[in-house]
Every structure is written in C-alpha cells, then in structure tokens.
PDB file of C-alpha atoms in Angstrom:
ATOM      1  CA  MET A   1      -8.282 -14.475  27.415  1.00  0.00           C
ATOM      2  CA  LYS A   2     -11.773 -14.505  28.900  1.00  0.00           C
ATOM      3  CA  LEU A   3     -14.677 -13.711  26.570  1.00  0.00           C
ATOM      4  CA  ASP A   4     -15.629 -10.325  28.028  1.00  0.00           C
ATOM      5  CA  TYR A   5     -12.036  -9.095  28.542  1.00  0.00           C
ATOM      6  CA  TYR A   6     -11.949  -6.677  25.614  1.00  0.00           C
ATOM      7  CA  PHE A   7     -15.422  -5.330  26.317  1.00  0.00           C
ATOM      8  CA  GLU A   8     -14.359  -4.510  29.882  1.00  0.00           C
ATOM      9  CA  PHE A   9     -11.013  -3.172  28.632  1.00  0.00           C
ATOM     10  CA  GLU A  10     -12.798  -0.708  26.316  1.00  0.00           C
ATOM     11  CA  ASP A  11     -15.016   0.494  29.153  1.00  0.00           C
ATOM     12  CA  GLN A  12     -12.019   1.000  31.439  1.00  0.00           C
ATOM     13  CA  PHE A  13      -9.451   2.524  29.098  1.00  0.00           C
ATOM     14  CA  ARG A  14     -11.162   3.904  25.978  1.00  0.00           C
ATOM     15  CA  GLY A  15     -14.178   5.433  27.652  1.00  0.00           C
ATOM     16  CA  SER A  16     -17.890   4.908  28.115  1.00  0.00           C
ATOM     17  CA  ARG A  17     -20.202   4.687  25.109  1.00  0.00           C
ATOM     18  CA  LYS A  18     -21.529   8.133  26.006  1.00  0.00           C
ATOM     19  CA  GLU A  19     -18.002   9.592  26.053  1.00  0.00           C
ATOM     20  CA  ILE A  20     -17.079   7.989  22.716  1.00  0.00           C
ATOM     21  CA  LYS A  21     -20.282   9.215  21.073  1.00  0.00           C
ATOM     22  CA  SER A  22     -19.459  12.699  22.318  1.00  0.00           C
ATOM     23  CA  ARG A  23     -15.963  12.488  20.790  1.00  0.00           C
ATOM     24  CA  LEU A  24     -17.504  11.392  17.496  1.00  0.00           C
ATOM     25  CA  SER A  25     -19.398  14.696  17.297  1.00  0.00           C
ATOM     26  CA  SER A  26     -16.276  16.048  15.579  1.00  0.00           C
ATOM     27  CA  TYR A  27     -17.545  14.178  12.503  1.00  0.00           C
ATOM     28  CA  ASP A  28     -20.979  15.877  12.465  1.00  0.00           C
ATOM     29  CA  GLY A  29     -19.932  18.257   9.684  1.00  0.00           C
ATOM     30  CA  LEU A  30     -18.826  15.339   7.550  1.00  0.00           C
ATOM     31  CA  ILE A  31     -22.114  13.519   8.125  1.00  0.00           C
ATOM     32  CA  ASN A  32     -24.059  16.662   7.197  1.00  0.00           C
ATOM     33  CA  TYR A  33     -21.972  17.060   4.035  1.00  0.00           C
ATOM     34  CA  ILE A  34     -22.671  13.457   3.008  1.00  0.00           C
ATOM     35  CA  LEU A  35     -26.399  13.838   3.698  1.00  0.00           C
ATOM     36  CA  LYS A  36     -26.570  16.983   1.528  1.00  0.00           C
ATOM     37  CA  ASN A  37     -24.484  15.678  -1.360  1.00  0.00           C
ATOM     38  CA  ILE A  38     -25.140  11.953  -1.751  1.00  0.00           C
ATOM     39  CA  ASP A  39     -28.517  10.302  -2.305  1.00  0.00           C
ATOM     40  CA  SER A  40     -29.234   7.418   0.090  1.00  0.00           C
ATOM     41  CA  PRO A  41     -25.699   7.305   1.502  1.00  0.00           C
ATOM     42  CA  LYS A  42     -24.494   4.052   2.996  1.00  0.00           C
ATOM     43  CA  ILE A  43     -21.795   3.748   5.628  1.00  0.00           C
ATOM     44  CA  LEU A  44     -19.498   0.812   6.411  1.00  0.00           C
ATOM     45  CA  ASP A  45     -17.776   0.785   9.794  1.00  0.00           C
ATOM     46  CA  ILE A  46     -14.901  -1.681  10.163  1.00  0.00           C
ATOM     47  CA  GLY A  47     -14.241  -2.921  13.692  1.00  0.00           C
ATOM     48  CA  SER A  48     -17.459  -1.488  15.091  1.00  0.00           C
ATOM     49  CA  GLY A  49     -16.805  -2.464  18.700  1.00  0.00           C
ATOM     50  CA  ARG A  50     -19.692  -1.333  20.884  1.00  0.00           C
ATOM     51  CA  GLY A  51     -21.368   0.427  17.951  1.00  0.00           C
ATOM     52  CA  GLU A  52     -21.076   4.083  18.947  1.00  0.00           C
ATOM     53  CA  TRP A  53     -20.437   5.209  15.342  1.00  0.00           C
ATOM     54  CA  LEU A  54     -23.205   2.967  13.995  1.00  0.00           C
ATOM     55  CA  GLU A  55     -25.604   4.498  16.497  1.00  0.00           C
ATOM     56  CA  LYS A  56     -24.536   8.045  15.640  1.00  0.00           C
ATOM     57  CA  CYS A  57     -24.952   7.410  11.907  1.00  0.00           C
ATOM     58  CA  GLN A  58     -28.374   5.829  12.405  1.00  0.00           C
ATOM     59  CA  GLU A  59     -29.497   8.750  14.550  1.00  0.00           C
ATOM     60  CA  LYS A  60     -28.567  11.057  11.654  1.00  0.00           C
ATOM     61  CA  GLY A  61     -30.594   8.926   9.225  1.00  0.00           C
ATOM     62  CA  LEU A  62     -27.734   7.126   7.511  1.00  0.00           C
ATOM     63  CA  GLU A  63     -27.857   3.451   6.572  1.00  0.00           C
ATOM     64  CA  ALA A  64     -24.920   2.020   8.515  1.00  0.00           C
ATOM     65  CA  THR A  65     -23.406  -1.458   8.438  1.00  0.00           C
ATOM     66  CA  GLY A  66     -20.633  -2.670  10.701  1.00  0.00           C
ATOM     67  CA  ILE A  67     -18.104  -5.485  10.654  1.00  0.00           C
ATOM     68  CA  GLU A  68     -16.977  -6.870  14.012  1.00  0.00           C
ATOM     69  CA  ASN A  69     -14.843  -9.896  14.875  1.00  0.00           C
ATOM     70  CA  ASN A  70     -15.452  -9.958  18.646  1.00  0.00           C
ATOM     71  CA  SER A  71     -18.493 -12.158  19.293  1.00  0.00           C
ATOM     72  CA  GLN A  72     -19.507 -10.351  22.497  1.00  0.00           C
ATOM     73  CA  MET A  73     -19.427  -6.952  20.810  1.00  0.00           C
ATOM     74  CA  THR A  74     -21.259  -8.361  17.787  1.00  0.00           C
ATOM     75  CA  SER A  75     -24.041  -9.640  20.062  1.00  0.00           C
ATOM     76  CA  TYR A  76     -24.129  -6.325  21.903  1.00  0.00           C
ATOM     77  CA  CYS A  77     -24.553  -4.429  18.610  1.00  0.00           C
ATOM     78  CA  GLN A  78     -27.210  -6.849  17.385  1.00  0.00           C
ATOM     79  CA  ASP A  79     -29.103  -6.451  20.666  1.00  0.00           C
ATOM     80  CA  LYS A  80     -29.083  -2.686  20.070  1.00  0.00           C
ATOM     81  CA  GLY A  81     -30.573  -3.239  16.613  1.00  0.00           C
ATOM     82  CA  PHE A  82     -27.476  -2.323  14.574  1.00  0.00           C
ATOM     83  CA  ASN A  83     -26.751  -3.946  11.223  1.00  0.00           C
ATOM     84  CA  ILE A  84     -23.570  -5.820  12.077  1.00  0.00           C
ATOM     85  CA  VAL A  85     -21.756  -8.483  10.071  1.00  0.00           C
ATOM     86  CA  PRO A  86     -19.753 -10.847  12.263  1.00  0.00           C
ATOM     87  CA  GLY A  87     -16.332 -11.879  11.025  1.00  0.00           C
ATOM     88  CA  ASN A  88     -12.812 -10.951  10.087  1.00  0.00           C
ATOM     89  CA  ALA A  89     -12.821  -7.524   8.422  1.00  0.00           C
ATOM     90  CA  ILE A  90     -10.167  -8.357   5.822  1.00  0.00           C
ATOM     91  CA  GLU A  91     -12.137 -11.404   4.678  1.00  0.00           C
ATOM     92  CA  THR A  92     -15.594  -9.848   5.007  1.00  0.00           C
ATOM     93  CA  ILE A  93     -14.964  -6.560   3.201  1.00  0.00           C
ATOM     94  CA  GLY A  94     -14.405  -8.437  -0.056  1.00  0.00           C
ATOM     95  CA  LYS A  95     -18.066  -9.523  -0.038  1.00  0.00           C
ATOM     96  CA  PHE A  96     -19.394  -5.984  -0.569  1.00  0.00           C
ATOM     97  CA  GLU A  97     -20.107  -4.666  -4.043  1.00  0.00           C
ATOM     98  CA  SER A  98     -17.921  -2.042  -5.687  1.00  0.00           C
ATOM     99  CA  ASN A  99     -18.750   1.677  -5.506  1.00  0.00           C
ATOM    100  CA  TYR A 100     -21.355   1.076  -2.808  1.00  0.00           C
ATOM    101  CA  PHE A 101     -20.456   3.112   0.295  1.00  0.00           C
ATOM    102  CA  ALA A 102     -20.281   6.890   0.750  1.00  0.00           C
ATOM    103  CA  ILE A 103     -18.125   6.473   3.858  1.00  0.00           C
ATOM    104  CA  VAL A 104     -15.928   3.636   5.044  1.00  0.00           C
ATOM    105  CA  SER A 105     -14.664   4.114   8.568  1.00  0.00           C
ATOM    106  CA  ALA A 106     -12.260   2.240  10.810  1.00  0.00           C
ATOM    107  CA  PHE A 107     -11.953   3.798  14.252  1.00  0.00           C
ATOM    108  CA  HIS A 108      -9.052   2.373  16.268  1.00  0.00           C
ATOM    109  CA  PHE A 109      -8.770  -0.670  14.033  1.00  0.00           C
ATOM    110  CA  ILE A 110      -5.703  -0.485  11.792  1.00  0.00           C
ATOM    111  CA  GLU A 111      -3.263  -0.687  14.699  1.00  0.00           C
ATOM    112  CA  HIS A 112      -4.637  -4.200  15.309  1.00  0.00           C
ATOM    113  CA  ILE A 113      -3.633  -5.607  11.900  1.00  0.00           C
ATOM    114  CA  SER A 114      -0.394  -6.194   9.994  1.00  0.00           C
ATOM    115  CA  HIS A 115       1.027  -3.916   7.313  1.00  0.00           C
ATOM    116  CA  ASP A 116       0.025  -6.407   4.590  1.00  0.00           C
ATOM    117  CA  GLU A 117      -3.524  -6.474   5.948  1.00  0.00           C
ATOM    118  CA  ILE A 118      -3.620  -2.662   6.028  1.00  0.00           C
ATOM    119  CA  TYR A 119      -2.594  -2.606   2.361  1.00  0.00           C
ATOM    120  CA  THR A 120      -5.331  -5.143   1.498  1.00  0.00           C
ATOM    121  CA  LEU A 121      -7.842  -3.135   3.521  1.00  0.00           C
ATOM    122  CA  LEU A 122      -6.945   0.077   1.665  1.00  0.00           C
ATOM    123  CA  GLU A 123      -7.301  -1.643  -1.710  1.00  0.00           C
ATOM    124  CA  GLU A 124     -10.726  -2.998  -0.735  1.00  0.00           C
ATOM    125  CA  CYS A 125     -11.834   0.368   0.652  1.00  0.00           C
ATOM    126  CA  ARG A 126     -10.923   2.010  -2.644  1.00  0.00           C
ATOM    127  CA  ARG A 127     -12.983  -0.627  -4.464  1.00  0.00           C
ATOM    128  CA  ILE A 128     -16.146  -0.358  -2.323  1.00  0.00           C
ATOM    129  CA  LEU A 129     -16.158   3.438  -1.929  1.00  0.00           C
ATOM    130  CA  LYS A 130     -18.273   5.488  -4.316  1.00  0.00           C
ATOM    131  CA  PRO A 131     -16.389   8.010  -6.440  1.00  0.00           C
ATOM    132  CA  LYS A 132     -15.537  10.900  -4.107  1.00  0.00           C
ATOM    133  CA  GLY A 133     -16.384   8.634  -1.149  1.00  0.00           C
ATOM    134  CA  ILE A 134     -14.655   9.262   2.160  1.00  0.00           C
ATOM    135  CA  LEU A 135     -12.333   6.960   4.095  1.00  0.00           C
ATOM    136  CA  ILE A 136     -11.986   7.637   7.824  1.00  0.00           C
ATOM    137  CA  LEU A 137      -9.077   5.988   9.635  1.00  0.00           C
ATOM    138  CA  GLU A 138      -8.643   6.952  13.251  1.00  0.00           C
ATOM    139  CA  THR A 139      -5.779   5.449  15.234  1.00  0.00           C
ATOM    140  CA  PRO A 140      -3.725   6.384  18.315  1.00  0.00           C
ATOM    141  CA  SER A 141      -1.304   9.145  17.379  1.00  0.00           C
ATOM    142  CA  ILE A 142       2.376   8.304  17.682  1.00  0.00           C
ATOM    143  CA  ASP A 143       3.009  12.051  17.546  1.00  0.00           C
ATOM    144  CA  ASN A 144       1.742  12.164  21.118  1.00  0.00           C
ATOM    145  CA  LEU A 145       4.599  11.113  23.427  1.00  0.00           C
ATOM    146  CA  GLN A 146       2.243   9.647  26.034  1.00  0.00           C
ATOM    147  CA  VAL A 147       0.641   7.442  23.366  1.00  0.00           C
ATOM    148  CA  SER A 148       3.848   6.391  21.614  1.00  0.00           C
ATOM    149  CA  SER A 149       5.786   5.607  24.788  1.00  0.00           C
ATOM    150  CA  ARG A 150       3.102   4.206  27.080  1.00  0.00           C
ATOM    151  CA  THR A 151      -0.607   4.008  26.350  1.00  0.00           C
ATOM    152  CA  PHE A 152      -0.360   2.418  22.894  1.00  0.00           C
ATOM    153  CA  TYR A 153       1.067  -0.712  24.488  1.00  0.00           C
ATOM    154  CA  LEU A 154      -1.595  -0.854  27.180  1.00  0.00           C
ATOM    155  CA  ASP A 155      -3.823  -2.695  24.689  1.00  0.00           C
ATOM    156  CA  PRO A 156      -2.381  -6.203  24.246  1.00  0.00           C
ATOM    157  CA  THR A 157      -4.099  -6.566  20.861  1.00  0.00           C
ATOM    158  CA  HIS A 158      -2.225  -3.650  19.267  1.00  0.00           C
ATOM    159  CA  ILE A 159       0.273  -4.929  16.705  1.00  0.00           C
ATOM    160  CA  SER A 160       2.133  -1.808  15.652  1.00  0.00           C
ATOM    161  CA  PRO A 161       1.902   1.961  15.920  1.00  0.00           C
ATOM    162  CA  ILE A 162       0.842   3.703  12.727  1.00  0.00           C
ATOM    163  CA  ASN A 163       3.054   6.442  11.352  1.00  0.00           C
ATOM    164  CA  PRO A 164       0.781   9.090   9.794  1.00  0.00           C
ATOM    165  CA  ASP A 165       3.278   9.937   7.030  1.00  0.00           C
ATOM    166  CA  GLY A 166       3.613   6.287   6.038  1.00  0.00           C
ATOM    167  CA  MET A 167      -0.154   5.863   6.109  1.00  0.00           C
ATOM    168  CA  MET A 168      -0.669   8.902   3.870  1.00  0.00           C
ATOM    169  CA  PHE A 169       1.877   7.473   1.431  1.00  0.00           C
ATOM    170  CA  SER A 170      -0.016   4.170   1.348  1.00  0.00           C
ATOM    171  CA  ILE A 171      -3.352   5.897   0.823  1.00  0.00           C
ATOM    172  CA  GLU A 172      -2.031   8.155  -1.933  1.00  0.00           C
TER     173      GLU A 172
END
C-alpha cells in the first residue's frame, strides 16, 4: 500500500477536516462540562488521524495529546503543532501514568483492532482515566444497514464491526 493511501482515503470517504470538525461539535457540551468541573484537564486521543479532535480540544483550551501509528498522519499533526506520540496505540498507552486524563477518546479506531486488543485498550483506559473521567469510543454503527452491509467494508483496514451491546458489556 502506498504511503499516502490512507490519508487520501480519509479525504475521499470520511470527509474533509472541516467537515469532521463540524461533526465533532456534538461534543462541545462535554468539553464545556470538563472545563467547568476538572482543573487543568488533559485529553488523550487514540488514533488521531489528521488531528481534527486535537485541534478542536486545543481551540477550547484543553491540553490534548494524540497517539497515531500512520507516519504520514503523524507528520501532518506535528506540522500543525499538535502534541502527537507516534506508535502503536496498544503499546504506547501503557506508558502514560495512572489517573492522568479527564477524557480518553478513540474516534473510528476500535474497528481496526482485534477483540483482545480492544479488551487491553479498555483496561488501559480505565487505568489512565481520572476518577469520573470520560471514555469516548466512536465507531461505524452496525445498526445502520448501509454501514453494516456495505460501507464498513469499504475501508480495507477495518477488522470487524463493533456490536454496541457487546461493547457496553465489555466496558461495564
């Protein structure tokens, strides 16, 4: 696969950075809640991609760190001035201290990893989140017939669709 394939794929099929940032406005209330209720909140974004969430958090005054495995996207985020840690998320997350982050997010990430890796990720998220911290997992919805029958498989890096009931069971 050529180096810039996934970057171009995101632009074509997920949407422009501007469009994604607009979609992320649905989390503005959550960001405002965190800003009002937690001193010096820190955010960790797993699988940061082009950095739309990092940018949004920084614009709101949050200290945001990202983890990204794709070297082109890592460079892109670094060029934009985002705090990005290159590397495998499952390996990298273990390097953060316990009870450190107010929010840990993973937008369109968990469908790219195995069930065992999801379980490890959830355990690590529990460890690094502050008490009453918030975990955001956003993934394509299998409840949408278009997604479950067609568009999920458009991305060749997707491993398996995530069942929301099974995910809730794992989280609980």
